[in-house]
CSV table of N, CA and C in Angstrom, one decimal:
chain,number,residue,atom,x,y,z
A,1,ALA,N,52.5,16.1,-122.9
A,1,ALA,CA,51.4,15.4,-122.3
A,1,ALA,C,51.8,14.9,-121.0
A,2,ALA,N,50.8,15.0,-120.0
A,2,ALA,CA,51.1,14.5,-118.7
A,2,ALA,C,51.2,13.0,-118.7
A,3,PHE,N,52.1,12.5,-117.9
A,3,PHE,CA,52.4,11.1,-117.8
A,3,PHE,C,52.4,10.6,-116.4
A,4,SER,N,51.6,9.6,-116.1
A,4,SER,CA,51.6,9.0,-114.8
A,4,SER,C,51.6,7.5,-115.0
A,5,PRO,N,52.9,6.9,-114.9
A,5,PRO,CA,52.9,5.4,-115.1
A,5,PRO,C,52.2,4.7,-114.0
A,6,ARG,N,51.7,3.6,-114.4
A,6,ARG,CA,51.0,2.7,-113.4
A,6,ARG,C,52.0,1.6,-113.0
A,7,ARG,N,52.0,1.2,-111.8
A,7,ARG,CA,52.9,0.1,-111.3
A,7,ARG,C,52.3,-1.2,-111.8
A,8,GLY,N,53.2,-2.1,-112.1
A,8,GLY,CA,52.7,-3.4,-112.5
A,8,GLY,C,53.6,-4.3,-113.3
A,9,SER,N,54.6,-3.7,-114.1
A,9,SER,CA,55.4,-4.5,-115.0
A,9,SER,C,56.8,-4.7,-114.5
A,10,PRO,N,57.2,-5.9,-114.4
A,10,PRO,CA,58.5,-6.2,-113.8
A,10,PRO,C,59.6,-5.9,-114.7
A,11,PRO,N,60.8,-5.6,-114.2
A,11,PRO,CA,62.0,-5.5,-115.0
A,11,PRO,C,62.3,-6.9,-115.5
A,12,ASN,N,62.9,-7.0,-116.7
A,12,ASN,CA,63.3,-8.3,-117.3
A,12,ASN,C,62.2,-9.2,-117.5
A,13,CYS,N,61.0,-8.7,-117.8
A,13,CYS,CA,59.9,-9.6,-118.1
A,13,CYS,C,60.0,-10.2,-119.5
A,14,PRO,N,59.5,-11.3,-119.8
A,14,PRO,CA,59.6,-11.9,-121.2
A,14,PRO,C,58.7,-11.1,-122.1
A,15,LEU,N,59.1,-10.9,-123.4
A,15,LEU,CA,58.3,-10.2,-124.3
A,15,LEU,C,57.2,-11.0,-124.9
A,16,PRO,N,56.0,-10.5,-125.1
A,16,PRO,CA,54.9,-11.3,-125.6
A,16,PRO,C,55.1,-11.5,-127.1
A,17,GLU,N,54.5,-12.6,-127.6
A,17,GLU,CA,54.5,-12.8,-129.0
A,17,GLU,C,53.1,-12.5,-129.5
A,18,THR,N,53.0,-11.9,-130.7
A,18,THR,CA,51.7,-11.6,-131.3
A,18,THR,C,51.4,-12.6,-132.4
A,19,ALA,N,50.1,-12.9,-132.6
A,19,ALA,CA,49.8,-13.9,-133.6
A,19,ALA,C,49.8,-13.3,-135.0
A,20,ALA,N,49.7,-12.0,-135.1
A,20,ALA,CA,49.7,-11.3,-136.4
A,20,ALA,C,50.6,-10.0,-136.4
A,21,PRO,N,51.9,-10.2,-136.5
A,21,PRO,CA,52.7,-9.0,-136.5
A,21,PRO,C,52.4,-7.9,-137.5
A,22,HIS,N,51.8,-8.3,-138.6
A,22,HIS,CA,51.4,-7.2,-139.6
A,22,HIS,C,50.3,-6.3,-139.1
A,23,GLU,N,49.7,-6.6,-138.0
A,23,GLU,CA,48.6,-5.8,-137.5
A,23,GLU,C,49.1,-4.7,-136.6
A,24,THR,N,50.4,-4.6,-136.4
A,24,THR,CA,51.0,-3.6,-135.5
A,24,THR,C,51.3,-2.3,-136.3
A,25,ALA,N,50.4,-1.8,-137.1
A,25,ALA,CA,50.6,-0.6,-137.9
A,25,ALA,C,50.7,0.6,-137.0
A,26,ASP,N,51.1,1.7,-137.6
A,26,ASP,CA,51.2,3.0,-136.8
A,26,ASP,C,49.8,3.4,-136.2
A,27,LEU,N,48.8,2.9,-136.7
A,27,LEU,CA,47.4,3.2,-136.2
A,27,LEU,C,47.4,2.9,-134.7
A,28,PHE,N,48.2,2.0,-134.2
A,28,PHE,CA,48.1,1.6,-132.8
A,28,PHE,C,49.1,2.3,-131.9
A,29,LEU,N,49.9,3.2,-132.4
A,29,LEU,CA,51.0,3.8,-131.6
A,29,LEU,C,50.5,4.4,-130.3
A,30,GLY,N,49.4,5.0,-130.3
A,30,GLY,CA,48.9,5.6,-129.0
A,30,GLY,C,48.4,4.7,-128.0
A,31,GLY,N,48.1,3.5,-128.4
A,31,GLY,CA,47.5,2.5,-127.4
A,31,GLY,C,48.5,1.4,-127.0
A,32,ARG,N,49.7,1.5,-127.4
A,32,ARG,CA,50.7,0.4,-127.1
A,32,ARG,C,51.1,0.5,-125.6
A,33,LEU,N,51.0,-0.6,-124.9
A,33,LEU,CA,51.4,-0.7,-123.5
A,33,LEU,C,52.9,-0.7,-123.4
A,34,ARG,N,53.5,0.1,-122.6
A,34,ARG,CA,54.9,0.1,-122.4
A,34,ARG,C,55.3,-0.5,-121.0
A,35,LEU,N,56.1,-1.4,-121.0
A,35,LEU,CA,56.7,-2.0,-119.8
A,35,LEU,C,57.9,-1.2,-119.5
A,36,LEU,N,57.9,-0.5,-118.3
A,36,LEU,CA,58.9,0.5,-118.0
A,36,LEU,C,59.9,0.1,-117.0
A,37,ARG,N,61.1,0.7,-117.1
A,37,ARG,CA,62.2,0.4,-116.1
A,37,ARG,C,62.0,1.2,-114.8
A,38,GLY,N,61.3,2.3,-114.9
A,38,GLY,CA,61.1,3.2,-113.7
A,38,GLY,C,59.8,4.0,-113.8
A,39,PRO,N,59.5,4.8,-112.8
A,39,PRO,CA,58.2,5.5,-112.7
A,39,PRO,C,58.2,6.9,-113.4
A,40,ASP,N,59.4,7.4,-113.9
A,40,ASP,CA,59.4,8.7,-114.3
A,40,ASP,C,59.6,9.0,-115.8
A,41,ASP,N,59.9,8.0,-116.6
A,41,ASP,CA,60.2,8.2,-118.0
A,41,ASP,C,59.4,7.2,-118.9
A,42,LEU,N,58.4,7.7,-119.6
A,42,LEU,CA,57.7,6.8,-120.5
A,42,LEU,C,58.5,6.2,-121.6
A,43,ASN,N,59.6,6.8,-121.9
A,43,ASN,CA,60.4,6.3,-123.0
A,43,ASN,C,61.5,5.4,-122.6
A,44,ASP,N,61.7,5.2,-121.3
A,44,ASP,CA,62.7,4.2,-120.7
A,44,ASP,C,62.0,2.9,-120.5
A,45,MET,N,61.8,2.2,-121.7
A,45,MET,CA,60.9,1.0,-121.6
A,45,MET,C,61.7,-0.3,-121.9
A,46,ILE,N,61.2,-1.3,-121.3
A,46,ILE,CA,61.7,-2.7,-121.6
A,46,ILE,C,61.1,-3.2,-122.8
A,47,ALA,N,59.8,-3.0,-123.0
A,47,ALA,CA,59.1,-3.5,-124.2
A,47,ALA,C,57.9,-2.6,-124.4
A,48,GLU,N,57.4,-2.7,-125.7
A,48,GLU,CA,56.2,-2.0,-126.1
A,48,GLU,C,55.3,-3.0,-126.7
A,49,VAL,N,54.1,-3.2,-126.2
A,49,VAL,CA,53.2,-4.2,-126.7
A,49,VAL,C,52.0,-3.6,-127.4
A,50,PRO,N,51.8,-4.0,-128.7
A,50,PRO,CA,50.7,-3.4,-129.5
A,50,PRO,C,49.4,-4.0,-129.1
A,51,PRO,N,48.3,-3.2,-129.2
A,51,PRO,CA,47.0,-3.7,-128.8
A,51,PRO,C,46.3,-4.5,-130.0
A,52,VAL,N,46.8,-5.6,-130.3
A,52,VAL,CA,46.3,-6.4,-131.4
A,52,VAL,C,45.6,-7.7,-130.8
A,53,LEU,N,44.6,-8.1,-131.6
A,53,LEU,CA,43.9,-9.3,-131.1
A,53,LEU,C,44.8,-10.5,-131.0
A,54,GLY,N,44.7,-11.2,-129.9
A,54,GLY,CA,45.6,-12.4,-129.6
A,54,GLY,C,46.8,-12.1,-128.8
A,55,THR,N,47.0,-10.8,-128.4
A,55,THR,CA,48.2,-10.5,-127.6
A,55,THR,C,47.9,-10.6,-126.1
A,56,LEU,N,48.8,-11.2,-125.4
A,56,LEU,CA,48.6,-11.4,-124.0
A,56,LEU,C,49.9,-10.8,-123.2
A,57,VAL,N,49.6,-10.1,-122.2
A,57,VAL,CA,50.7,-9.6,-121.3
A,57,VAL,C,50.4,-10.0,-119.9
A,58,ALA,N,51.3,-10.6,-119.2
A,58,ALA,CA,51.1,-11.0,-117.8
A,58,ALA,C,52.4,-10.6,-117.1
A,59,PHE,N,52.2,-10.1,-115.9
A,59,PHE,CA,53.3,-9.6,-115.1
A,59,PHE,C,52.9,-9.7,-113.6
A,60,ARG,N,53.9,-9.8,-112.8
A,60,ARG,CA,53.8,-9.8,-111.3
A,60,ARG,C,53.9,-8.4,-110.8
A,61,ARG,N,53.0,-8.0,-110.0
A,61,ARG,CA,53.0,-6.7,-109.4
A,61,ARG,C,54.0,-6.6,-108.3
A,62,SER,N,54.8,-5.5,-108.3
A,62,SER,CA,55.8,-5.4,-107.2
A,62,SER,C,56.1,-3.9,-107.0
A,63,ALA,N,56.8,-3.5,-106.0
A,63,ALA,CA,57.1,-2.1,-105.8
A,63,ALA,C,58.1,-1.6,-106.8
A,64,ARG,N,58.7,-2.4,-107.6
A,64,ARG,CA,59.7,-2.0,-108.6
A,64,ARG,C,59.2,-2.2,-110.0
A,65,SER,N,57.9,-2.4,-110.2
A,65,SER,CA,57.3,-2.6,-111.5
A,65,SER,C,56.4,-1.5,-112.0
A,66,PHE,N,56.5,-1.2,-113.3
A,66,PHE,CA,55.8,0.0,-113.8
A,66,PHE,C,55.4,-0.2,-115.2
A,67,HIS,N,54.2,0.3,-115.6
A,67,HIS,CA,53.8,0.3,-117.0
A,67,HIS,C,53.0,1.6,-117.3
A,68,GLY,N,52.8,1.9,-118.6
A,68,GLY,CA,52.1,3.1,-119.0
A,68,GLY,C,51.9,3.1,-120.5
A,69,HIS,N,51.3,4.1,-121.0
A,69,HIS,CA,51.1,4.2,-122.5
A,69,HIS,C,50.9,5.7,-122.8
A,70,GLU,N,51.2,6.0,-124.1
A,70,GLU,CA,51.0,7.4,-124.6
A,70,GLU,C,49.5,7.7,-124.5
A,71,PRO,N,49.1,9.0,-124.5
A,71,PRO,CA,47.7,9.3,-124.5
A,71,PRO,C,47.0,8.6,-125.7
A,72,PHE,N,45.8,8.2,-125.4
A,72,PHE,CA,45.0,7.5,-126.4
A,72,PHE,C,43.5,8.0,-126.4
A,73,VAL,N,43.0,8.2,-127.5
A,73,VAL,CA,41.6,8.7,-127.6
A,73,VAL,C,40.8,7.5,-128.2
A,74,GLY,N,39.7,7.2,-127.6
A,74,GLY,CA,38.9,6.1,-128.1
A,74,GLY,C,38.6,5.1,-126.9
A,75,VAL,N,38.0,4.0,-127.3
A,75,VAL,CA,37.6,3.0,-126.3
A,75,VAL,C,38.7,2.1,-126.0
A,76,ARG,N,39.0,1.9,-124.7
A,76,ARG,CA,40.1,1.0,-124.3
A,76,ARG,C,39.4,-0.3,-123.8
A,77,ARG,N,39.8,-1.4,-124.3
A,77,ARG,CA,39.2,-2.7,-123.9
A,77,ARG,C,40.3,-3.6,-123.4
A,78,TYR,N,40.0,-4.2,-122.2
A,78,TYR,CA,41.0,-5.1,-121.7
A,78,TYR,C,40.3,-6.1,-120.7
A,79,VAL,N,41.0,-7.1,-120.4
A,79,VAL,CA,40.6,-8.1,-119.4
A,79,VAL,C,41.7,-8.1,-118.4
A,80,MET,N,41.4,-7.9,-117.1
A,80,MET,CA,42.4,-7.9,-116.1
A,80,MET,C,42.0,-9.0,-115.1
A,81,LEU,N,43.0,-9.8,-114.7
A,81,LEU,CA,42.8,-10.9,-113.7
A,81,LEU,C,43.8,-10.6,-112.6
A,82,ASN,N,43.3,-10.7,-111.3
A,82,ASN,CA,44.1,-10.5,-110.2
A,82,ASN,C,44.0,-11.7,-109.3
A,83,TYR,N,45.1,-12.2,-108.8
A,83,TYR,CA,45.2,-13.3,-107.9
A,83,TYR,C,45.6,-12.8,-106.5
A,84,MET,N,44.8,-13.0,-105.5
A,84,MET,CA,45.1,-12.5,-104.2
A,84,MET,C,45.7,-13.5,-103.3
A,85,ALA,N,46.6,-13.1,-102.5
A,85,ALA,CA,47.4,-14.0,-101.6
A,85,ALA,C,46.5,-14.5,-100.4
A,86,ASN,N,45.5,-13.7,-100.0
A,86,ASN,CA,44.7,-14.1,-98.9
A,86,ASN,C,43.3,-13.4,-98.9
A,87,THR,N,42.4,-13.8,-98.1
A,87,THR,CA,41.1,-13.3,-98.1
A,87,THR,C,41.0,-11.9,-97.7
A,88,PHE,N,41.8,-11.4,-96.8
A,88,PHE,CA,41.8,-10.0,-96.4
A,88,PHE,C,42.1,-9.1,-97.5
A,89,VAL,N,43.2,-9.4,-98.3
A,89,VAL,CA,43.6,-8.6,-99.4
A,89,VAL,C,42.5,-8.6,-100.5
A,90,ALA,N,41.8,-9.7,-100.7
A,90,ALA,CA,40.8,-9.8,-101.7
A,90,ALA,C,39.6,-8.9,-101.3
A,91,LYS,N,39.2,-9.0,-100.0
A,91,LYS,CA,38.1,-8.2,-99.5
A,91,LYS,C,38.4,-6.7,-99.6
A,92,LYS,N,39.6,-6.3,-99.3
A,92,LYS,CA,40.1,-4.9,-99.3
A,92,LYS,C,40.0,-4.4,-100.8
A,93,GLU,N,40.4,-5.2,-101.7
A,93,GLU,CA,40.4,-4.8,-103.2
A,93,GLU,C,39.0,-4.8,-103.7
A,94,LEU,N,38.1,-5.6,-103.3
A,94,LEU,CA,36.7,-5.6,-103.7
A,94,LEU,C,36.0,-4.3,-103.1
A,95,LEU,N,36.3,-4.0,-101.9
A,95,LEU,CA,35.8,-2.7,-101.3
A,95,LEU,C,36.3,-1.5,-102.1
A,96,ARG,N,37.6,-1.5,-102.4
A,96,ARG,CA,38.2,-0.4,-103.1
A,96,ARG,C,37.5,-0.2,-104.5
A,97,HIS,N,37.3,-1.4,-105.2
A,97,HIS,CA,36.7,-1.3,-106.5
A,97,HIS,C,35.2,-0.8,-106.4
A,98,ALA,N,34.5,-1.3,-105.4
A,98,ALA,CA,33.1,-0.8,-105.2
A,98,ALA,C,33.0,0.7,-105.0
A,99,VAL,N,33.9,1.2,-104.2
A,99,VAL,CA,33.9,2.6,-103.9
A,99,VAL,C,34.3,3.4,-105.2
A,100,SER,N,35.3,2.9,-105.9
A,100,SER,CA,35.8,3.6,-107.1
A,100,SER,C,34.7,3.6,-108.2
A,101,ALA,N,34.0,2.4,-108.4
A,101,ALA,CA,32.9,2.3,-109.4
A,101,ALA,C,31.8,3.2,-109.0
A,102,ARG,N,31.4,3.4,-107.8
A,102,ARG,CA,30.3,4.2,-107.4
A,102,ARG,C,30.7,5.7,-107.6
A,103,VAL,N,31.9,6.1,-107.3
A,103,VAL,CA,32.4,7.5,-107.6
A,103,VAL,C,32.4,7.8,-109.1
A,104,LYS,N,32.9,6.8,-109.9
A,104,LYS,CA,32.9,7.0,-111.4
A,104,LYS,C,31.5,7.1,-111.9
A,105,ARG,N,30.6,6.3,-111.4
A,105,ARG,CA,29.2,6.3,-111.8
A,105,ARG,C,28.6,7.6,-111.5
A,106,GLY,N,28.9,8.1,-110.3
A,106,GLY,CA,28.4,9.4,-109.9
A,106,GLY,C,28.8,10.6,-110.8
A,107,PHE,N,30.1,10.5,-111.2
A,107,PHE,CA,30.6,11.6,-112.1
A,107,PHE,C,30.0,11.4,-113.5
A,108,ALA,N,29.7,10.2,-114.0
A,108,ALA,CA,29.1,10.0,-115.3
A,108,ALA,C,27.7,10.5,-115.3
A,109,ILE,N,27.0,10.3,-114.2
A,109,ILE,CA,25.6,10.8,-114.1
A,109,ILE,C,25.6,12.3,-114.0
A,110,ALA,N,26.5,12.9,-113.2
A,110,ALA,CA,26.6,14.3,-113.1
A,110,ALA,C,26.9,15.0,-114.5
A,111,GLY,N,27.8,14.3,-115.3
A,111,GLY,CA,28.1,14.8,-116.6
A,111,GLY,C,27.0,14.8,-117.6
A,112,GLU,N,26.2,13.7,-117.5
A,112,GLU,CA,25.0,13.6,-118.4
A,112,GLU,C,24.0,14.6,-118.0
A,113,THR,N,23.8,14.9,-116.7
A,113,THR,CA,22.8,15.9,-116.3
A,113,THR,C,23.2,17.3,-116.7
A,114,ALA,N,24.5,17.6,-116.6
A,114,ALA,CA,25.0,18.9,-117.0
A,114,ALA,C,24.8,19.1,-118.5
A,115,HIS,N,24.9,18.1,-119.3
A,115,HIS,CA,24.8,18.3,-120.8
A,115,HIS,C,23.3,18.2,-121.3
A,116,ALA,N,22.4,17.9,-120.4
A,116,ALA,CA,21.0,17.7,-120.8
A,116,ALA,C,20.3,19.0,-120.9
């Protein structure tokens, strides 16, 4: 399977605690977030975080931080918070998001039209 890690997880980050360790059954193997040591190997991880209710992962974005996950089929749900250092960066990110959302919406509409 193709792998493209996303930047975001720092080396030596603290491991999260889960409220219900028994919920980490093999059912969730494909959706576990992996905090990685580098950009090229999904198995060279610092930690693996199961997608169970009550789990929180927080990390600082840097040029040396990476995260990824095995392929997953199904609905992915998450809440992402970003703190910006200044107004320029915030405006740039909002513009990038608006363009990305518009492109994704266009592809979704095109896909629905093709199947109709």
